[in-house]
PDB file of C-alpha atoms in Angstrom:
ATOM      1  CA  MET A   1      57.877 116.702 110.740  1.00  0.00           C
ATOM      2  CA  THR A   2      61.153 118.579 110.275  1.00  0.00           C
ATOM      3  CA  SER A   3      62.355 117.463 113.702  1.00  0.00           C
ATOM      4  CA  THR A   4      61.499 113.827 112.942  1.00  0.00           C
ATOM      5  CA  MET A   5      63.286 113.941 109.595  1.00  0.00           C
ATOM      6  CA  SER A   6      66.377 115.437 111.242  1.00  0.00           C
ATOM      7  CA  GLU A   7      66.373 112.773 113.944  1.00  0.00           C
ATOM      8  CA  GLU A   8      66.084 109.986 111.338  1.00  0.00           C
ATOM      9  CA  THR A   9      68.894 111.472 109.257  1.00  0.00           C
ATOM     10  CA  SER A  10      71.094 111.814 112.326  1.00  0.00           C
ATOM     11  CA  THR A  11      70.466 108.178 113.276  1.00  0.00           C
ATOM     12  CA  LEU A  12      71.355 106.992 109.778  1.00  0.00           C
ATOM     13  CA  ARG A  13      74.575 108.995 109.796  1.00  0.00           C
ATOM     14  CA  GLU A  14      75.553 107.625 113.176  1.00  0.00           C
ATOM     15  CA  ALA A  15      74.957 104.117 111.796  1.00  0.00           C
ATOM     16  CA  GLY A  16      77.341 104.845 108.932  1.00  0.00           C
ATOM     17  CA  ASP A  17      74.681 104.917 106.203  1.00  0.00           C
ATOM     18  CA  PRO A  18      76.213 106.865 103.289  1.00  0.00           C
ATOM     19  CA  LEU A  19      72.720 107.471 101.846  1.00  0.00           C
ATOM     20  CA  ALA A  20      71.379 109.229 104.919  1.00  0.00           C
ATOM     21  CA  ASN A  21      71.017 112.538 103.086  1.00  0.00           C
ATOM     22  CA  TRP A  22      70.741 111.328  99.495  1.00  0.00           C
ATOM     23  CA  PRO A  23      71.160 112.845  96.894  1.00  0.00           C
ATOM     24  CA  TYR A  24      73.450 115.165  98.828  1.00  0.00           C
ATOM     25  CA  PRO A  25      76.860 113.756  99.833  1.00  0.00           C
ATOM     26  CA  PRO A  26      77.519 112.758 103.437  1.00  0.00           C
ATOM     27  CA  PRO A  27      79.198 115.296 105.748  1.00  0.00           C
ATOM     28  CA  GLY A  28      82.774 115.613 104.524  1.00  0.00           C
ATOM     29  CA  GLY A  29      81.890 114.169 101.113  1.00  0.00           C
ATOM     30  CA  TRP A  30      81.901 110.667  99.670  1.00  0.00           C
ATOM     31  CA  THR A  31      84.797 108.352 100.491  1.00  0.00           C
ATOM     32  CA  ALA A  32      86.125 105.147  98.962  1.00  0.00           C
ATOM     33  CA  ASP A  33      84.805 103.173 101.940  1.00  0.00           C
ATOM     34  CA  ASP A  34      81.260 104.425 101.302  1.00  0.00           C
ATOM     35  CA  LEU A  35      81.046 102.405  98.092  1.00  0.00           C
ATOM     36  CA  ASP A  36      81.284  99.163 100.072  1.00  0.00           C
ATOM     37  CA  ARG A  37      78.232 100.230 102.077  1.00  0.00           C
ATOM     38  CA  LEU A  38      75.998 101.190  99.164  1.00  0.00           C
ATOM     39  CA  PRO A  39      72.918  98.947  98.908  1.00  0.00           C
ATOM     40  CA  GLN A  40      71.868  96.877  95.905  1.00  0.00           C
ATOM     41  CA  GLU A  41      68.841  99.110  95.393  1.00  0.00           C
ATOM     42  CA  GLY A  42      68.626 102.859  95.026  1.00  0.00           C
ATOM     43  CA  PRO A  43      67.155 105.303  97.563  1.00  0.00           C
ATOM     44  CA  HIS A  44      63.664 104.655  96.204  1.00  0.00           C
ATOM     45  CA  GLY A  45      64.010 100.930  95.551  1.00  0.00           C
ATOM     46  CA  GLU A  46      65.482 101.145  92.055  1.00  0.00           C
ATOM     47  CA  PRO A  47      67.106  97.763  91.243  1.00  0.00           C
ATOM     48  CA  ASP A  48      70.865  97.740  90.511  1.00  0.00           C
ATOM     49  CA  PHE A  49      70.969 101.506  91.079  1.00  0.00           C
ATOM     50  CA  PHE A  50      74.581 101.405  92.283  1.00  0.00           C
ATOM     51  CA  LYS A  51      75.776  98.523  90.117  1.00  0.00           C
ATOM     52  CA  HIS A  52      77.991 100.714  87.921  1.00  0.00           C
ATOM     53  CA  VAL A  53      79.259 103.559  90.058  1.00  0.00           C
ATOM     54  CA  GLU A  54      82.752 104.829  90.764  1.00  0.00           C
ATOM     55  CA  LEU A  55      84.263 107.620  92.847  1.00  0.00           C
ATOM     56  CA  VAL A  56      86.440 110.181  91.050  1.00  0.00           C
ATOM     57  CA  ASP A  57      87.677 113.276  92.880  1.00  0.00           C
ATOM     58  CA  GLY A  58      85.084 112.699  95.592  1.00  0.00           C
ATOM     59  CA  ALA A  59      82.143 112.597  93.162  1.00  0.00           C
ATOM     60  CA  LEU A  60      79.969 109.569  92.451  1.00  0.00           C
ATOM     61  CA  ILE A  61      80.027 108.772  88.723  1.00  0.00           C
ATOM     62  CA  PHE A  62      77.148 106.710  87.325  1.00  0.00           C
ATOM     63  CA  THR A  63      77.983 105.097  83.994  1.00  0.00           C
ATOM     64  CA  SER A  64      75.440 105.108  81.204  1.00  0.00           C
ATOM     65  CA  PRO A  65      74.477 102.044  79.098  1.00  0.00           C
ATOM     66  CA  GLN A  66      77.476 101.015  76.997  1.00  0.00           C
ATOM     67  CA  LYS A  67      77.801 100.369  73.289  1.00  0.00           C
ATOM     68  CA  ARG A  68      78.597  96.913  71.944  1.00  0.00           C
ATOM     69  CA  PHE A  69      82.167  98.033  71.132  1.00  0.00           C
ATOM     70  CA  HIS A  70      82.821  98.656  74.823  1.00  0.00           C
ATOM     71  CA  ASP A  71      81.550  95.250  75.903  1.00  0.00           C
ATOM     72  CA  VAL A  72      83.340  93.292  73.164  1.00  0.00           C
ATOM     73  CA  MET A  73      86.671  95.016  73.697  1.00  0.00           C
ATOM     74  CA  ILE A  74      86.639  94.400  77.444  1.00  0.00           C
ATOM     75  CA  ARG A  75      85.789  90.707  77.125  1.00  0.00           C
ATOM     76  CA  ARG A  76      88.128  89.864  74.250  1.00  0.00           C
ATOM     77  CA  LEU A  77      91.051  91.929  75.483  1.00  0.00           C
ATOM     78  CA  ALA A  78      90.743  90.210  78.847  1.00  0.00           C
ATOM     79  CA  SER A  79      90.582  86.843  77.076  1.00  0.00           C
ATOM     80  CA  SER A  80      93.741  87.642  75.105  1.00  0.00           C
ATOM     81  CA  PHE A  81      95.473  88.539  78.359  1.00  0.00           C
ATOM     82  CA  GLU A  82      94.308  85.299  79.969  1.00  0.00           C
ATOM     83  CA  ASP A  83      95.806  83.271  77.121  1.00  0.00           C
ATOM     84  CA  GLN A  84      99.246  84.859  77.438  1.00  0.00           C
ATOM     85  CA  VAL A  85      99.638  86.189  80.968  1.00  0.00           C
ATOM     86  CA  PRO A  86     102.620  84.855  82.972  1.00  0.00           C
ATOM     87  CA  ASP A  87     102.151  82.981  86.223  1.00  0.00           C
ATOM     88  CA  HIS A  88     102.804  85.982  88.465  1.00  0.00           C
ATOM     89  CA  LEU A  89      99.904  87.985  86.995  1.00  0.00           C
ATOM     90  CA  ALA A  90      96.129  87.585  86.796  1.00  0.00           C
ATOM     91  CA  VAL A  91      93.384  89.346  84.857  1.00  0.00           C
ATOM     92  CA  ALA A  92      90.409  91.201  86.326  1.00  0.00           C
ATOM     93  CA  THR A  93      87.622  93.183  84.691  1.00  0.00           C
ATOM     94  CA  GLN A  94      85.611  96.105  86.040  1.00  0.00           C
ATOM     95  CA  MET A  95      86.999  95.911  89.574  1.00  0.00           C
ATOM     96  CA  ASP A  96      87.551  98.998  91.724  1.00  0.00           C
ATOM     97  CA  VAL A  97      90.973 100.360  92.591  1.00  0.00           C
ATOM     98  CA  VAL A  98      91.180 102.485  95.740  1.00  0.00           C
ATOM     99  CA  LEU A  99      93.672 105.221  94.905  1.00  0.00           C
ATOM    100  CA  GLY A 100      92.933 107.300  98.000  1.00  0.00           C
ATOM    101  CA  PRO A 101      90.132 108.389 100.334  1.00  0.00           C
ATOM    102  CA  ARG A 102      88.300 110.244  97.515  1.00  0.00           C
ATOM    103  CA  GLN A 103      89.352 108.119  94.560  1.00  0.00           C
ATOM    104  CA  ARG A 104      87.852 104.740  93.702  1.00  0.00           C
ATOM    105  CA  PRO A 105      87.603 104.316  89.918  1.00  0.00           C
ATOM    106  CA  CYS A 106      86.472 101.095  88.279  1.00  0.00           C
ATOM    107  CA  PRO A 107      88.781 100.337  85.318  1.00  0.00           C
ATOM    108  CA  ASP A 108      87.611  98.129  82.487  1.00  0.00           C
ATOM    109  CA  VAL A 109      90.519  95.650  82.501  1.00  0.00           C
ATOM    110  CA  LEU A 110      93.316  95.181  85.053  1.00  0.00           C
ATOM    111  CA  LEU A 111      96.406  93.076  85.528  1.00  0.00           C
ATOM    112  CA  ILE A 112      96.848  92.223  89.201  1.00  0.00           C
ATOM    113  CA  ASP A 113      99.120  90.070  91.339  1.00  0.00           C
ATOM    114  CA  ALA A 114      98.325  86.398  90.710  1.00  0.00           C
ATOM    115  CA  ALA A 115      98.131  85.769  94.458  1.00  0.00           C
ATOM    116  CA  LEU A 116      94.920  87.838  94.532  1.00  0.00           C
ATOM    117  CA  ASP A 117      93.105  85.716  91.963  1.00  0.00           C
ATOM    118  CA  GLN A 118      91.544  83.432  94.569  1.00  0.00           C
ATOM    119  CA  GLU A 119      90.446  86.198  96.936  1.00  0.00           C
ATOM    120  CA  HIS A 120      86.841  86.070  95.792  1.00  0.00           C
ATOM    121  CA  ASP A 121      85.494  88.345  98.536  1.00  0.00           C
ATOM    122  CA  ARG A 122      87.547  91.319  97.391  1.00  0.00           C
ATOM    123  CA  THR A 123      85.645  94.368  96.162  1.00  0.00           C
ATOM    124  CA  SER A 124      88.703  96.465  95.284  1.00  0.00           C
ATOM    125  CA  TYR A 125      92.467  96.494  94.873  1.00  0.00           C
ATOM    126  CA  THR A 126      95.225  98.866  95.927  1.00  0.00           C
ATOM    127  CA  PRO A 127      97.623 100.551  93.475  1.00  0.00           C
ATOM    128  CA  GLY A 128     100.511  98.364  94.629  1.00  0.00           C
ATOM    129  CA  GLU A 129      98.562  95.276  93.542  1.00  0.00           C
ATOM    130  CA  VAL A 130      97.882  96.554  90.015  1.00  0.00           C
ATOM    131  CA  HIS A 131     100.368  96.347  87.120  1.00  0.00           C
ATOM    132  CA  LEU A 132      98.229  97.611  84.243  1.00  0.00           C
ATOM    133  CA  ILE A 133      94.962  99.458  83.827  1.00  0.00           C
ATOM    134  CA  VAL A 134      93.010  99.521  80.568  1.00  0.00           C
ATOM    135  CA  GLU A 135      90.166 101.948  79.942  1.00  0.00           C
ATOM    136  CA  VAL A 136      87.897 101.399  76.930  1.00  0.00           C
ATOM    137  CA  VAL A 137      86.555 104.822  76.052  1.00  0.00           C
ATOM    138  CA  SER A 138      82.843 105.404  75.558  1.00  0.00           C
ATOM    139  CA  PRO A 139      81.225 108.746  74.621  1.00  0.00           C
ATOM    140  CA  GLU A 140      80.222 109.565  78.191  1.00  0.00           C
ATOM    141  CA  SER A 141      83.636 108.631  79.655  1.00  0.00           C
ATOM    142  CA  GLU A 142      85.818 110.329  77.047  1.00  0.00           C
ATOM    143  CA  PHE A 143      86.941 113.273  79.192  1.00  0.00           C
ATOM    144  CA  ARG A 144      87.516 111.171  82.313  1.00  0.00           C
ATOM    145  CA  ASP A 145      89.441 108.452  80.447  1.00  0.00           C
ATOM    146  CA  ARG A 146      91.599 110.937  78.535  1.00  0.00           C
ATOM    147  CA  GLU A 147      92.120 113.783  80.989  1.00  0.00           C
ATOM    148  CA  VAL A 148      91.231 112.797  84.550  1.00  0.00           C
ATOM    149  CA  LYS A 149      91.855 109.140  85.301  1.00  0.00           C
ATOM    150  CA  PRO A 150      95.345 108.835  83.767  1.00  0.00           C
ATOM    151  CA  GLY A 151      96.620 111.522  86.109  1.00  0.00           C
ATOM    152  CA  ARG A 152      95.080 109.813  89.129  1.00  0.00           C
ATOM    153  CA  TYR A 153      96.507 106.418  88.141  1.00  0.00           C
ATOM    154  CA  ALA A 154      99.961 107.916  87.580  1.00  0.00           C
ATOM    155  CA  GLU A 155      99.936 109.755  90.907  1.00  0.00           C
ATOM    156  CA  ALA A 156      99.094 106.452  92.603  1.00  0.00           C
ATOM    157  CA  GLY A 157     102.117 104.789  90.965  1.00  0.00           C
ATOM    158  CA  ILE A 158     100.383 102.298  88.651  1.00  0.00           C
ATOM    159  CA  PRO A 159     103.146 101.506  86.155  1.00  0.00           C
ATOM    160  CA  ASN A 160     101.181 100.944  82.931  1.00  0.00           C
ATOM    161  CA  PHE A 161      98.070 102.539  81.439  1.00  0.00           C
ATOM    162  CA  TRP A 162      96.334 101.676  78.159  1.00  0.00           C
ATOM    163  CA  ARG A 163      93.459 103.531  76.526  1.00  0.00           C
ATOM    164  CA  VAL A 164      91.352 101.954  73.770  1.00  0.00           C
ATOM    165  CA  GLU A 165      89.216 104.109  71.516  1.00  0.00           C
ATOM    166  CA  ALA A 166      86.998 103.456  68.515  1.00  0.00           C
ATOM    167  CA  GLU A 167      87.967 105.295  65.342  1.00  0.00           C
ATOM    168  CA  ASN A 168      85.814 104.628  62.282  1.00  0.00           C
ATOM    169  CA  GLY A 169      84.561 101.484  63.964  1.00  0.00           C
ATOM    170  CA  LYS A 170      88.055 100.077  64.579  1.00  0.00           C
ATOM    171  CA  PRO A 171      90.029  99.950  67.847  1.00  0.00           C
ATOM    172  CA  VAL A 172      93.060 102.148  68.423  1.00  0.00           C
ATOM    173  CA  LEU A 173      95.339 101.445  71.370  1.00  0.00           C
ATOM    174  CA  TYR A 174      97.231 104.222  73.167  1.00  0.00           C
ATOM    175  CA  ILE A 175      99.970 102.973  75.521  1.00  0.00           C
ATOM    176  CA  TYR A 176     101.609 104.829  78.393  1.00  0.00           C
ATOM    177  CA  GLU A 177     104.331 103.959  80.904  1.00  0.00           C
ATOM    178  CA  LEU A 178     104.967 105.665  84.222  1.00  0.00           C
ATOM    179  CA  ASP A 179     107.998 107.911  84.608  1.00  0.00           C
ATOM    180  CA  PRO A 180     108.959 107.170  88.239  1.00  0.00           C
ATOM    181  CA  ALA A 181     110.779 110.491  88.582  1.00  0.00           C
ATOM    182  CA  THR A 182     107.842 112.699  87.622  1.00  0.00           C
ATOM    183  CA  HIS A 183     104.914 110.339  88.415  1.00  0.00           C
ATOM    184  CA  LEU A 184     103.529 111.165  84.979  1.00  0.00           C
ATOM    185  CA  TYR A 185     102.649 108.843  82.131  1.00  0.00           C
ATOM    186  CA  VAL A 186     104.841 108.931  79.039  1.00  0.00           C
ATOM    187  CA  PRO A 187     103.238 107.834  75.731  1.00  0.00           C
ATOM    188  CA  THR A 188     105.123 104.917  74.195  1.00  0.00           C
ATOM    189  CA  GLY A 189     103.002 104.106  71.167  1.00  0.00           C
ATOM    190  CA  ILE A 190      99.761 104.275  69.203  1.00  0.00           C
ATOM    191  CA  TYR A 191      98.662 101.023  67.577  1.00  0.00           C
ATOM    192  CA  HIS A 192      95.998 100.162  65.006  1.00  0.00           C
ATOM    193  CA  ASP A 193      96.670  96.573  63.979  1.00  0.00           C
ATOM    194  CA  LYS A 194      98.799  93.609  65.049  1.00  0.00           C
ATOM    195  CA  ILE A 195     101.351  94.389  67.733  1.00  0.00           C
ATOM    196  CA  SER A 196     103.959  92.636  69.866  1.00  0.00           C
ATOM    197  CA  LEU A 197     104.817  94.112  73.257  1.00  0.00           C
ATOM    198  CA  GLN A 198     107.225  93.281  76.072  1.00  0.00           C
ATOM    199  CA  THR A 199     105.650  95.485  78.754  1.00  0.00           C
ATOM    200  CA  PRO A 200     104.005  94.757  81.148  1.00  0.00           C
ATOM    201  CA  PHE A 201     104.583  91.191  79.841  1.00  0.00           C
ATOM    202  CA  PRO A 202     105.335  89.642  76.437  1.00  0.00           C
ATOM    203  CA  ILE A 203     102.094  89.695  74.503  1.00  0.00           C
ATOM    204  CA  ASP A 204     100.883  89.612  70.896  1.00  0.00           C
ATOM    205  CA  LEU A 205      97.619  91.338  70.017  1.00  0.00           C
ATOM    206  CA  ASP A 206      95.549  91.570  66.866  1.00  0.00           C
ATOM    207  CA  LEU A 207      93.506  94.678  67.583  1.00  0.00           C
ATOM    208  CA  GLY A 208      91.252  94.368  64.560  1.00  0.00           C
ATOM    209  CA  GLY A 209      90.736  90.710  65.261  1.00  0.00           C
ATOM    210  CA  LEU A 210      89.288  91.510  68.681  1.00  0.00           C
ATOM    211  CA  LEU A 211      86.129  92.733  66.962  1.00  0.00           C
ATOM    212  CA  ARG A 212      85.779  89.825  64.543  1.00  0.00           C
TER     213      ARG A 212
END
């Protein structure tokens, strides 16, 4: 039996199946390319098992069910962007960004090159195609969104990063811009209400109104 199992596992690995030794990672660890080969079902037939998964520092991260705040903020922030975005930019939601071989996060909202808007077969973008990343923080993602992902996005050269958090049931927006000399994000403002910004494009937002 052990020999048969080993032969089957070896065949799966040779075929490029990233789940050949699930739940253990493939030899060498998970890579960004593996996520394009994950099936719709889990190892034991669980539906949508890999629907919400991202790769951070070589580890697969499975997101838990989200609160209503998370869903509303993503949809309405994206809608506000759509209403005001200039012609050279487009809006995407919950699309992967391949930052490197071991980094493939899935941000909540992105601004991408407008030329990519009609590439409907895309499963991910590269850092050079992304102008802004927005993460809406949930309880299970708090550490990653505050401490881990911003550093990875900055290292990859993504020029703008926003973080949205809920405080007493109301959204608070934290804005960062990339310092090209240090490849670190510099905080440029904390906002609680109506704001007007010029970066990454001229936009007016009513943060409280996004929940109404």
